[in-house]
Coordinates of C-alpha atoms and ligand atoms in Angstrom, one line a residue:
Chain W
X1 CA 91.8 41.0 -103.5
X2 CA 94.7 43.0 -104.6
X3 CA 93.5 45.4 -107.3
X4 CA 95.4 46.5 -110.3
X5 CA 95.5 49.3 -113.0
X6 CA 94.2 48.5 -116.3
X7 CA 96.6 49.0 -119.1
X8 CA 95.7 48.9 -123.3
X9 CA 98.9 49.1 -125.5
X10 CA 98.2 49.8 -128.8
X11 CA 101.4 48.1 -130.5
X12 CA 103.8 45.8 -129.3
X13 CA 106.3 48.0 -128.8
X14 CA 104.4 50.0 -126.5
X15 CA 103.6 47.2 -124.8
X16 CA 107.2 46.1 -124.3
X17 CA 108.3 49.2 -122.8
X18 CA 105.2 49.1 -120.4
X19 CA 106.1 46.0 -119.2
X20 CA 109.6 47.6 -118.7
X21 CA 108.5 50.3 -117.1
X22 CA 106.6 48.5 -114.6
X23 CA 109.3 45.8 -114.1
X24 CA 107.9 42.8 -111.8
X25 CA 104.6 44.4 -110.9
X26 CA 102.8 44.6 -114.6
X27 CA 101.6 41.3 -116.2
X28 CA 100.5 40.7 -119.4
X29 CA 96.8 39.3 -120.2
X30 CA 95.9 38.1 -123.4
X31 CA 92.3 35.7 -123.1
X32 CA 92.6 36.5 -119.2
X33 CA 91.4 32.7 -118.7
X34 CA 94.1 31.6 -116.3
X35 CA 94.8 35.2 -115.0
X36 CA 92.2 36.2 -113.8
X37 CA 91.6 32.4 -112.2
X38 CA 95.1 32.9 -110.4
X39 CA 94.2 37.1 -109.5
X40 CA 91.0 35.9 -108.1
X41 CA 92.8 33.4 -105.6
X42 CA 95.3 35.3 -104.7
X43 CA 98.4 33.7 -106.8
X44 CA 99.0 36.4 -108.9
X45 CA 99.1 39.9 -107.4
X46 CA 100.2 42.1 -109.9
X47 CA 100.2 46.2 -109.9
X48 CA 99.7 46.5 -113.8
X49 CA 98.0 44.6 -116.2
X50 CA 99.0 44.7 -119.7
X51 CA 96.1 43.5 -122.0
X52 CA 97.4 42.3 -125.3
X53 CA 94.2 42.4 -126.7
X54 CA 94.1 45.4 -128.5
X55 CA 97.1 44.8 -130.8
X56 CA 96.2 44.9 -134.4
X57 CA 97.0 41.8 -136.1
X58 CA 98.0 39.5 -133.1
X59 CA 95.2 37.0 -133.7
X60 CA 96.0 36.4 -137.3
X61 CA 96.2 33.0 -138.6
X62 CA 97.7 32.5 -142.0
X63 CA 99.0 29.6 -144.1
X64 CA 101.2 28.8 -147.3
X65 CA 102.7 26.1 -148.5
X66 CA 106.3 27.6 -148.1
X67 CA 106.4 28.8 -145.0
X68 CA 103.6 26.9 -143.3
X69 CA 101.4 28.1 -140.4
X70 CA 101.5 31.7 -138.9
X71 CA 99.7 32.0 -135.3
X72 CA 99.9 35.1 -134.1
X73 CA 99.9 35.2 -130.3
X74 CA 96.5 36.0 -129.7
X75 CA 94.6 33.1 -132.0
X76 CA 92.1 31.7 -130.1
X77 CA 92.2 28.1 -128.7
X78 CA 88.3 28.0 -130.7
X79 CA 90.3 29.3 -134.0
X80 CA 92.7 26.7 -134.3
X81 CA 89.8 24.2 -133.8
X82 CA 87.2 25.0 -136.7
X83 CA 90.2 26.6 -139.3
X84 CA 90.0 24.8 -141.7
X85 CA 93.6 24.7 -142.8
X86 CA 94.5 23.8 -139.2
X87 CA 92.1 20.7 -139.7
X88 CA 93.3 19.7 -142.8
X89 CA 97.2 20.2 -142.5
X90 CA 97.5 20.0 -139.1
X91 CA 94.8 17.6 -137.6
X92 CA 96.4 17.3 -134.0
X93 CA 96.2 20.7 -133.6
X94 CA 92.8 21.0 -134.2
X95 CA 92.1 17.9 -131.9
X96 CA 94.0 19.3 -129.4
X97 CA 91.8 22.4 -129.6
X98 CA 88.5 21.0 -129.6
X99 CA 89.7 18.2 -126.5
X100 CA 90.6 21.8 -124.5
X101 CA 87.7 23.3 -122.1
X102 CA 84.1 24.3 -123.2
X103 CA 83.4 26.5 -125.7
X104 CA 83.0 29.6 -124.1
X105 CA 86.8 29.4 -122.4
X106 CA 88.2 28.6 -126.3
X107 CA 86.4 31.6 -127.5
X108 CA 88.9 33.3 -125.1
X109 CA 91.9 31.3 -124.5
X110 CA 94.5 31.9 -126.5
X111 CA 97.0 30.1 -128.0
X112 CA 100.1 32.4 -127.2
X113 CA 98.3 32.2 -123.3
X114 CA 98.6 28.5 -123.2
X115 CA 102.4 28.4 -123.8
X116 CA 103.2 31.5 -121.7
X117 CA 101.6 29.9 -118.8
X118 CA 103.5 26.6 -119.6
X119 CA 101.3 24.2 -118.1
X120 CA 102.6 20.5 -118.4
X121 CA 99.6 19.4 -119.1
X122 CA 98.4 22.3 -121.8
X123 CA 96.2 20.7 -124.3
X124 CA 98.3 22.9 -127.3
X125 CA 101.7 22.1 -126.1
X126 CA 101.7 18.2 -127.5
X127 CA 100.6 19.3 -130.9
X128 CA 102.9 22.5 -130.8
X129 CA 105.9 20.6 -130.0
X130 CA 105.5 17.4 -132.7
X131 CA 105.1 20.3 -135.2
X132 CA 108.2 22.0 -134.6
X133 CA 106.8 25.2 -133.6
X134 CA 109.2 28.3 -133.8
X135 CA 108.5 31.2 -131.2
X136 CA 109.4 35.0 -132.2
X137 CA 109.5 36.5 -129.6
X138 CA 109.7 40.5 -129.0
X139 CA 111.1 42.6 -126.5
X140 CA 113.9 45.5 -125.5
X141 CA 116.4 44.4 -127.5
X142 CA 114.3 43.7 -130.4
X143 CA 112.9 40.6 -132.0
X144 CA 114.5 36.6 -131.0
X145 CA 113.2 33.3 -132.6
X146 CA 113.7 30.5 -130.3
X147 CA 112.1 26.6 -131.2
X148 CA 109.5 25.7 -128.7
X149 CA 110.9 23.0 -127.5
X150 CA 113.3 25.3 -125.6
X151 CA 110.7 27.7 -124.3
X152 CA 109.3 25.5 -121.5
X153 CA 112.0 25.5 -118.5
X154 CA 109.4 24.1 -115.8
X155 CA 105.9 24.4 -114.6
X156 CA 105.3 28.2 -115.3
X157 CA 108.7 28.9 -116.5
X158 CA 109.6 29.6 -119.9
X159 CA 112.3 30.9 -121.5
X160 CA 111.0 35.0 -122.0
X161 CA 113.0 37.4 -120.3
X162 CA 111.6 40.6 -118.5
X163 CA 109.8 43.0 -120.8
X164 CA 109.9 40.2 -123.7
X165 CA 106.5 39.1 -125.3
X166 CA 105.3 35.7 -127.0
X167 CA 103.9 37.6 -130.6
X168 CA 103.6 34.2 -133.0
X169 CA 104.4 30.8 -133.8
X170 CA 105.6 29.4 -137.0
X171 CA 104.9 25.6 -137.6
X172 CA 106.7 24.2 -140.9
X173 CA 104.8 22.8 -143.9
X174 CA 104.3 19.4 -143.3
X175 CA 105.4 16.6 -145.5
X176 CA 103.5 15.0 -148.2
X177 CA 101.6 12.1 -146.7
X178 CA 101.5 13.2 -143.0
X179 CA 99.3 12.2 -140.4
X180 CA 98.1 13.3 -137.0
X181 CA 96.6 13.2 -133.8
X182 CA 96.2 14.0 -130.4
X183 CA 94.6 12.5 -127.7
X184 CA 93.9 13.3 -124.1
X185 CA 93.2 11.3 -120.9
X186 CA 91.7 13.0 -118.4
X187 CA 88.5 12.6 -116.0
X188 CA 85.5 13.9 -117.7
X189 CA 84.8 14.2 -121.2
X190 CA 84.6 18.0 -121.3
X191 CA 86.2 21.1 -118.8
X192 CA 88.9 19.2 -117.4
X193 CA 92.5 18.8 -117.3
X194 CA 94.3 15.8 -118.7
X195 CA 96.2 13.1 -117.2
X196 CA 98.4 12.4 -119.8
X197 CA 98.3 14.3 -123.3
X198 CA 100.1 12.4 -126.6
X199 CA 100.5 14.2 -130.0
X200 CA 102.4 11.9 -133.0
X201 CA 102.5 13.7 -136.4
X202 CA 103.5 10.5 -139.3
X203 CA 105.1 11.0 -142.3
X204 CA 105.3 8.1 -144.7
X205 CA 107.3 7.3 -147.8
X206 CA 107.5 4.1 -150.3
X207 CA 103.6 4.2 -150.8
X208 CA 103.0 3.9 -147.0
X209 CA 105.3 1.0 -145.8
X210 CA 108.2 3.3 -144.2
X211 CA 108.2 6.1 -142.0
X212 CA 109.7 8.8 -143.2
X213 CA 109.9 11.3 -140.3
X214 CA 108.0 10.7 -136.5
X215 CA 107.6 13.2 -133.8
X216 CA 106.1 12.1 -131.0
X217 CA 105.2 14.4 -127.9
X218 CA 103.8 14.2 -124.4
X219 CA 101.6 16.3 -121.6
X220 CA 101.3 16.4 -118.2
X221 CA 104.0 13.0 -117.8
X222 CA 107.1 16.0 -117.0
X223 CA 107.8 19.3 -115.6
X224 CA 106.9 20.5 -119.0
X225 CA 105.8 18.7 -122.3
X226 CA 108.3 17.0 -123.9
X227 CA 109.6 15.2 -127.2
X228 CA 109.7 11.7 -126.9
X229 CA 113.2 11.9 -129.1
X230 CA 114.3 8.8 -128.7
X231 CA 110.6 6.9 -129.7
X232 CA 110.9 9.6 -132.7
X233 CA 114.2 7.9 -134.0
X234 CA 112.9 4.4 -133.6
X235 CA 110.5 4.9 -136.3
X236 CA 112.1 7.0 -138.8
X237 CA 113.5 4.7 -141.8
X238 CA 111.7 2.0 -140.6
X239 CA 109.0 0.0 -142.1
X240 CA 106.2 -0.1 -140.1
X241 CA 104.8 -3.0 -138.5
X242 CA 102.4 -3.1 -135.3
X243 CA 105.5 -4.6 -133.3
X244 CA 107.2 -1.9 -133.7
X245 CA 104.8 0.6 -133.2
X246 CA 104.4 -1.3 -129.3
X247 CA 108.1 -0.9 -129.1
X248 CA 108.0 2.8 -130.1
X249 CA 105.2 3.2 -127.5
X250 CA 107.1 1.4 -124.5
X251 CA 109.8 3.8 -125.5
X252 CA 107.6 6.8 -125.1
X253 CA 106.6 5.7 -121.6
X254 CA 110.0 5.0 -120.5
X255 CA 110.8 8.7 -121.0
X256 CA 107.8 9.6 -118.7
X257 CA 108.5 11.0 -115.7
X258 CA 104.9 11.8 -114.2
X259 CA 104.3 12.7 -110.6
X260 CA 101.7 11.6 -108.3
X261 CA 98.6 14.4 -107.9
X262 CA 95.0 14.0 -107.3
X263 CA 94.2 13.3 -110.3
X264 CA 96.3 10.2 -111.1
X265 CA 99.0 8.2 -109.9
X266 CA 102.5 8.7 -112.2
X267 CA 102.4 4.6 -112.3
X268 CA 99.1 4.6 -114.2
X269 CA 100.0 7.6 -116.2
X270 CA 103.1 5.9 -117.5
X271 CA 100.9 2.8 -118.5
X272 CA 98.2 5.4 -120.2
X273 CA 101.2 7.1 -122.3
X274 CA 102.2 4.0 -124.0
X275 CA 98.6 3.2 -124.6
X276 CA 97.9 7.0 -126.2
X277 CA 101.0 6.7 -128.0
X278 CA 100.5 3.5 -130.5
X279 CA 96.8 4.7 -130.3
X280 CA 97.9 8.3 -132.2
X281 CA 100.4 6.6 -134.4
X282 CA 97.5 4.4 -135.8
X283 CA 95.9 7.0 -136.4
X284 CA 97.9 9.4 -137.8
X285 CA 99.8 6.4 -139.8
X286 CA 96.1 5.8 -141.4
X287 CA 95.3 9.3 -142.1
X288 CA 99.1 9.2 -143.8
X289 CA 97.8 6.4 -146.1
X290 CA 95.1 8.6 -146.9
X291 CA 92.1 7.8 -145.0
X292 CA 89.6 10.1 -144.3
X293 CA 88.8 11.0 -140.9
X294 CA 85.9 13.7 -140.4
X295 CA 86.9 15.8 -137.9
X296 CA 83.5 15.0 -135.7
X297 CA 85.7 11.5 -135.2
X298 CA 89.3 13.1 -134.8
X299 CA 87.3 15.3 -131.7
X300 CA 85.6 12.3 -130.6
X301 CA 89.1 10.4 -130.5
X302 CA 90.9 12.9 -129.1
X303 CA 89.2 13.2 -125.2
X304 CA 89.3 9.6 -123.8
X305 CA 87.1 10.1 -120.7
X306 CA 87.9 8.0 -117.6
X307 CA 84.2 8.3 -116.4
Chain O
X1 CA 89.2 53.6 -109.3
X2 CA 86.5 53.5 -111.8
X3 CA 87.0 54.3 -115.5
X4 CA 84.4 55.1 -117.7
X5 CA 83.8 52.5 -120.8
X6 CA 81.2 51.8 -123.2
X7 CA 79.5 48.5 -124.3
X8 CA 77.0 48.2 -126.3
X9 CA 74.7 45.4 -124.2
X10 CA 71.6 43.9 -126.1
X11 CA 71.7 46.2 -129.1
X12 CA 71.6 49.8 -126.7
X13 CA 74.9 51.6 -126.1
X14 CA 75.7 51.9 -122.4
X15 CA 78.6 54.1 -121.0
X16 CA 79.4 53.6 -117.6
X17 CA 82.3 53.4 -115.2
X18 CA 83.6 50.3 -114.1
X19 CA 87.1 49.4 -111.8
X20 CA 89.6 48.4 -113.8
X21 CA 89.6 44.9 -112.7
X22 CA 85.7 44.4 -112.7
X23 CA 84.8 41.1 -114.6
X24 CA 82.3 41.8 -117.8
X25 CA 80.0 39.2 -115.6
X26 CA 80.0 41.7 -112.5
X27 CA 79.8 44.9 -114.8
X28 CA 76.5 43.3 -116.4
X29 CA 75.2 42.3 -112.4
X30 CA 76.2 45.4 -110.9
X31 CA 77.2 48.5 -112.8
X32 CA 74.2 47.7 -115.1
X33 CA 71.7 45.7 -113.2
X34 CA 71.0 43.1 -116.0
X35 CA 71.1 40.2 -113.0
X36 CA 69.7 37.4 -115.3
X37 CA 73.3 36.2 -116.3
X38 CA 74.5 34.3 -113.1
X39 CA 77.5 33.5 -111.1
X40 CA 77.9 30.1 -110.1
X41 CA 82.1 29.8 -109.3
X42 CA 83.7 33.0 -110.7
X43 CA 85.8 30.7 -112.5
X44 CA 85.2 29.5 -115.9
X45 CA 84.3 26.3 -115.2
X46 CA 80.3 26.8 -114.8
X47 CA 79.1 28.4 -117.7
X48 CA 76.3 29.9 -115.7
X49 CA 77.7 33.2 -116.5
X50 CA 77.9 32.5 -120.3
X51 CA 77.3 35.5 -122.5
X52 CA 77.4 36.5 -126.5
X53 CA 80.5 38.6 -126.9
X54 CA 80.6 40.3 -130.6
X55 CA 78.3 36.9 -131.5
X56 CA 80.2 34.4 -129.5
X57 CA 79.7 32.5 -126.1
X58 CA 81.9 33.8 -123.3
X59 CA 82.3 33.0 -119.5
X60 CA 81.6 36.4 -118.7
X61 CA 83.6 35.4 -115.6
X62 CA 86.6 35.1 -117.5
X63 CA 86.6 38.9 -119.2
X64 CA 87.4 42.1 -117.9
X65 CA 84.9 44.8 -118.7
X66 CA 87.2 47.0 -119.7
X67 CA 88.4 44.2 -122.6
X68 CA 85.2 44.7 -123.5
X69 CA 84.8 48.2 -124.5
X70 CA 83.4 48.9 -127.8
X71 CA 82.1 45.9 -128.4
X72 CA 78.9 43.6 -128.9
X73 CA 77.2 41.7 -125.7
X74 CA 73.9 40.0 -126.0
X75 CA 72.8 38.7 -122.7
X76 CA 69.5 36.5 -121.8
X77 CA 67.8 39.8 -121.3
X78 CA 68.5 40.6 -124.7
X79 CA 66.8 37.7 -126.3
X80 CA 63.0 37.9 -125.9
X81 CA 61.0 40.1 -128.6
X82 CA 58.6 42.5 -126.0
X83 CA 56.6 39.6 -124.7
X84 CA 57.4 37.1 -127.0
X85 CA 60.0 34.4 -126.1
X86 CA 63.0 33.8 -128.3
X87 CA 62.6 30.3 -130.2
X88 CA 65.5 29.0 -127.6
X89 CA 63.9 30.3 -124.5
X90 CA 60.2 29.0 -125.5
X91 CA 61.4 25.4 -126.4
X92 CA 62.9 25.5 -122.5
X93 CA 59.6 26.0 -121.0
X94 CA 57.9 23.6 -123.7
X95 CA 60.3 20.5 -122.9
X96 CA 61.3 20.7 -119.3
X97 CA 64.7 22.1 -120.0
X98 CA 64.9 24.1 -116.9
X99 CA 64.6 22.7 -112.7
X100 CA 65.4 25.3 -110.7
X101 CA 67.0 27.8 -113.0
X102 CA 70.2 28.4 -112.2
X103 CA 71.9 27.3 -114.9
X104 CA 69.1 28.1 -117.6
X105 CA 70.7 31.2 -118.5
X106 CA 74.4 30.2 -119.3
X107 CA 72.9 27.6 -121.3
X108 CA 70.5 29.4 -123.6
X109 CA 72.8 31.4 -124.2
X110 CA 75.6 28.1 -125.5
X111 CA 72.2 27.2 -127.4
X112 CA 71.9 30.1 -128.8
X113 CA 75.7 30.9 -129.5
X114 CA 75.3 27.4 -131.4
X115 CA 72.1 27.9 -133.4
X116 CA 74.0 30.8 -134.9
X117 CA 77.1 29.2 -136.2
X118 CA 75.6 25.8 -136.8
X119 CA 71.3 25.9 -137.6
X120 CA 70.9 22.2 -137.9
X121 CA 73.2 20.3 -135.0
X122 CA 73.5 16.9 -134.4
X123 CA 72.7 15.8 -130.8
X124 CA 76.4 14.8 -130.6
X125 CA 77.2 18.7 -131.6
X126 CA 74.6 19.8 -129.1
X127 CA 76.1 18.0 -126.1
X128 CA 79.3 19.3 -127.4
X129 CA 78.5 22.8 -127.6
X130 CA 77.1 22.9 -123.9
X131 CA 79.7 20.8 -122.7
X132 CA 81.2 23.9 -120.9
X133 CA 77.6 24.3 -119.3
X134 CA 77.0 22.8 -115.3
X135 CA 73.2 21.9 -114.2
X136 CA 72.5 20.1 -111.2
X137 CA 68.7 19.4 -111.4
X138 CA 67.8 18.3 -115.4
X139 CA 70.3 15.5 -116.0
X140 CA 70.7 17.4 -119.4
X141 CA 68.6 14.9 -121.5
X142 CA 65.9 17.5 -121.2
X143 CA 68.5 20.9 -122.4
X144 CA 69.2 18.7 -125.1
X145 CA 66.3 18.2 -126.3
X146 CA 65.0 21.7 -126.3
X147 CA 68.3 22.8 -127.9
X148 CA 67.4 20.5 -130.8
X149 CA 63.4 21.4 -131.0
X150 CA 64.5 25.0 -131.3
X151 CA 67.0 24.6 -133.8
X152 CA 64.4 22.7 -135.8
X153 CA 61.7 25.4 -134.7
X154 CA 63.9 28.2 -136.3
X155 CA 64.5 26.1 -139.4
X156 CA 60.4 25.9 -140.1
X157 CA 59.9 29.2 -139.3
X158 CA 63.2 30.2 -141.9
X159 CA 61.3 27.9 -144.3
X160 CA 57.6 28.9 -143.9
Ligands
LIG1 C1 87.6 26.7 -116.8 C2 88.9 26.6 -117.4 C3 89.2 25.5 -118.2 C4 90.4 25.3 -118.8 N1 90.7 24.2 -119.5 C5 91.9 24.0 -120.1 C6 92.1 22.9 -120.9 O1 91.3 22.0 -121.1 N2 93.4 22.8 -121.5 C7 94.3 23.7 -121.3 O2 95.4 23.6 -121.8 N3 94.1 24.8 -120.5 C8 92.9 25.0 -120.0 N4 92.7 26.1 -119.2 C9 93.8 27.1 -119.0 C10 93.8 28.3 -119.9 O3 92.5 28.5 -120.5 C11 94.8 28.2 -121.0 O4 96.1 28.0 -120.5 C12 94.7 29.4 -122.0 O5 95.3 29.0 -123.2 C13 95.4 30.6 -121.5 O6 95.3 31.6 -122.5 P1 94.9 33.1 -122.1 O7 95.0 33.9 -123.4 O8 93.6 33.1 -121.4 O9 96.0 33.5 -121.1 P2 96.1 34.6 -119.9 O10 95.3 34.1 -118.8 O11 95.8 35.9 -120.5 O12 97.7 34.5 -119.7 C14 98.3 33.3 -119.2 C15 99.7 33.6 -118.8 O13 100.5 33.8 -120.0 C16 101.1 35.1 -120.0 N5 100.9 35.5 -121.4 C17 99.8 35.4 -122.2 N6 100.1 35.8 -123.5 C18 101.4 36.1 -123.5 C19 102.2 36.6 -124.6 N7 101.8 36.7 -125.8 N8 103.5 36.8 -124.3 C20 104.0 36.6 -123.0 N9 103.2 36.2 -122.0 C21 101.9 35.9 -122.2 C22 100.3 35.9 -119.0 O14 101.1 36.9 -118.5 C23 100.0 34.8 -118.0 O15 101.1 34.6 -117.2 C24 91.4 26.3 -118.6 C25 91.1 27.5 -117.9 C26 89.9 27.6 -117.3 C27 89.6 28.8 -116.5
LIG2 S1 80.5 32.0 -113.1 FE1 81.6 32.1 -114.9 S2 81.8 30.0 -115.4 FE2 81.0 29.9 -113.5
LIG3 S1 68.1 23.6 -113.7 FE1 69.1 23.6 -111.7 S2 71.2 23.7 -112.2 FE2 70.2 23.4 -114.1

């Protein structure tokens, strides 16, 4: 194994110019759950490592009803999943988090990891994405805000430039009378990766009949997640009615574009996004109309385990 | 080369050196001999390496030592009072939770990372909580059921 020298930057500016300094052979680490993975088998070889870790105030969490959700970079996957404001404002990011891993890796993954590593199939990403996340992001020249949904370029690529850091996300508000809910397919129930990953966050208006606003979003069906824009526009204005939720959902799977891999054909995962789709709209359409929905149900919603 | 670092590991300070890309899970094996946490795949996805890190379940697999200075660890080690069992560890032996002992460990210590957020567990939150946790022999029925005797164990001792 290559070996690598240990660095601990105290702020984030010290950290940028490290990484600056260093150039293409210093990597940062925040949880360490995928680096060290990748170090270990040889993918990632760098000279430096950058630990995020020790940056006061990275791993806050905050909410308002102005300016919505603050995640710093370094919130645990585990933190989004029992915060209590997540699980009440922003349900499908909570499911998302508890339908991610075992414990013990969401006590360390973090949530500024799992969209620096860009994944397609990153259990976050869905939920991130339907909530209109905004990225600042820091670095040489200062401090950039970009939306997510321009941060994912490919499988591993994202938007950051050298030297530039991932230090929070902003997600909006939400609406009055929103709903949400993700749901994963994958092959066990726990510690494992998903085939296909649908988020849908409903807002309603004219005491529940018409949708006000739809995002809908999808993992592990594309190079990176992606809206499903055009299934979004379907919905909005519309009164909804369970045909046009199937519609909506046949929409969703048309934009798919899933590969073949070992762990499912891209024919069977475009049948399995349509089916995820209406099944989250559902849900977060009833949680819109006000019904409760204990968490212990949203988490056992959101993993559907093929065996 | 090796830096030196200080963790405090089952309530005793220990400073000792460690290369800068040593895992927590190999610091604990082999810079500090405490051998009772395991390695199963190196790789997070065992849990037979599962440790307390400032109070919460880790794959110690997954950390590097260094991450880890100045703060908490409790391993199995760390659990027993002299001779006396810790609740967890005792229910184990009483219902069979245990085959050939690999994995016994990284799940006491899930159990016991549980217990301590959430006293009273519902199976469902049990299996849940472990759910990061292999083991080849027990079938789990077993873990599960010891995880729930202790928890209600505890709770009679709290109330007694
Ligand atoms: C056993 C196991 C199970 C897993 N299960 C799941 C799962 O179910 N769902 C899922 O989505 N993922 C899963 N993962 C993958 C991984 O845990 C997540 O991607 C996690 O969120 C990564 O976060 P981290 O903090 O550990 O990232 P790190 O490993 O520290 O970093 C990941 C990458 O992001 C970069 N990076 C991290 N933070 C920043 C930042 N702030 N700015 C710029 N770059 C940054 C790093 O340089 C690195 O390239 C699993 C991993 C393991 C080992
Ligand atoms: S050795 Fe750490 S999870 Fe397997
Ligand atoms: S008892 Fe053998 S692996 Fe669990």
């Amino acid at each position: 194994m290559p070996r690598f020298e240990y660095l601990e930057p105290h702020t984030l500016r010290q950290a940028v110019s490290m990484l600056q300094q260093h150039g293409s052979h210093a990597r940062i680490v925040a949880g360490s759950t995928d680096f060290l993975v990748r170090w270990r088998t040889g993918v990632w070889k760098p000279q430096y490592v950058v630990n995020l870790q020790h940056v006061p105030g990275l791993d806050r969490l905050s909410y308002s009803p102005r300016n919505g959700l603050r995640l710093g970079a370094l919130v645990r996957v585990r933190a989004l999943e029992t915060s209590p404001v997540v699980r009440q404002r922003y349900p499908a990011l909570a499911a998302a988090a508890a339908s991610f891993a075992g414990v013990q890796v969401r006590n360390l993954a973090t949530v500024g990891g799992n969209v620096c590593n860009a994944s397609p199939a990153g259990d976050t990403l869905p939920s991130l994405l339907a909530f209109d996340a905004q990225c600042r992001i820091v670095g040489p020249q200062g401090e950039r805000w970009l939306p997510l949904e321009q941060f994912f370029l490919g499988p591993g690529r994202t938007a950051l430039q050298p030297a530039e850091i991932l230090a929070e996300l902003r997600l909006p508000p939400p609406l009055p009378n929103t709903g949400s809910l993700y749901i994963k397919h994958s092959p066990r129930g726990a510690m494992d990766i998903s085939y296909v990953g649908v988020a849908s966050v409903v807002s309603l208006q004219d005491r529940g009949r018409v949708c006000r606003d739809a995002k809908i979003a999808l993992g592990a069906v594309a190079p990176t997640p992606i809206r499903a824009a055009s299934a979004e526009a379907m919905l909005r204005g519309q009164t909804i009615t369970p045909e046009l939720l199937k519609r909506v959902a046949a929409e969703a799977q048309r934009l798919a574009r899933p590969i073949d891999d070992v762990r499912a054909t891209g024919a069977y995962r475009k049948d399995i996004v349509a089916v995820l789709t209406q099944r989250t709209l559902e849900r977060a359409i009833e949680m819109a109309r006000g019904a409760e929905m204990p968490f212990e149900v949203q988490r056992r919603l959101a993993v559907q385990a093929a065996f | 080369m090796k830096k030196p670092l200080q963790i405090t590991v089952n309530g005793e300070i220990r400073q000792f050196f460690a290369e800068p890309y040593c895992s927590l899970l190999d610091a604990l094996r082999d810079e500090l001999l405490l051998t009772g946490t395991k390695k199963g795949c190196d790789e997070g996805d065992c849990g037979a390496c599962t440790v307390l890190l400032n109070g919460q379940a880790v794959t110690s697999c997954l950390v590097l030592a260094h991450s880890a200075h100045d703060s908490q660890v409790t391993t199995v080690e760390g659990l027993a009072d002299h001779q006396k069992l810790h609740p967890v560890q005792q229910a184990f032996v009483d219902h069979g939770g245990l085959q050939c002992g690999f994995c016994t460990p990284g799940l006491i210590m899930s159990a016991v990372g549980l217990l301590q957020e959430n006293p009273n567990p519902t199976e469902e939150e049990v299996r849940f909580a472990i759910g990061g946790n292999l083991c080849r022999c027990t079938g789990y029925n077993k873990v599960v059921e010891a995880i729930l005797a202790a928890a209600q164990a505890m709770q009679n001792k709290l109330k007694a």
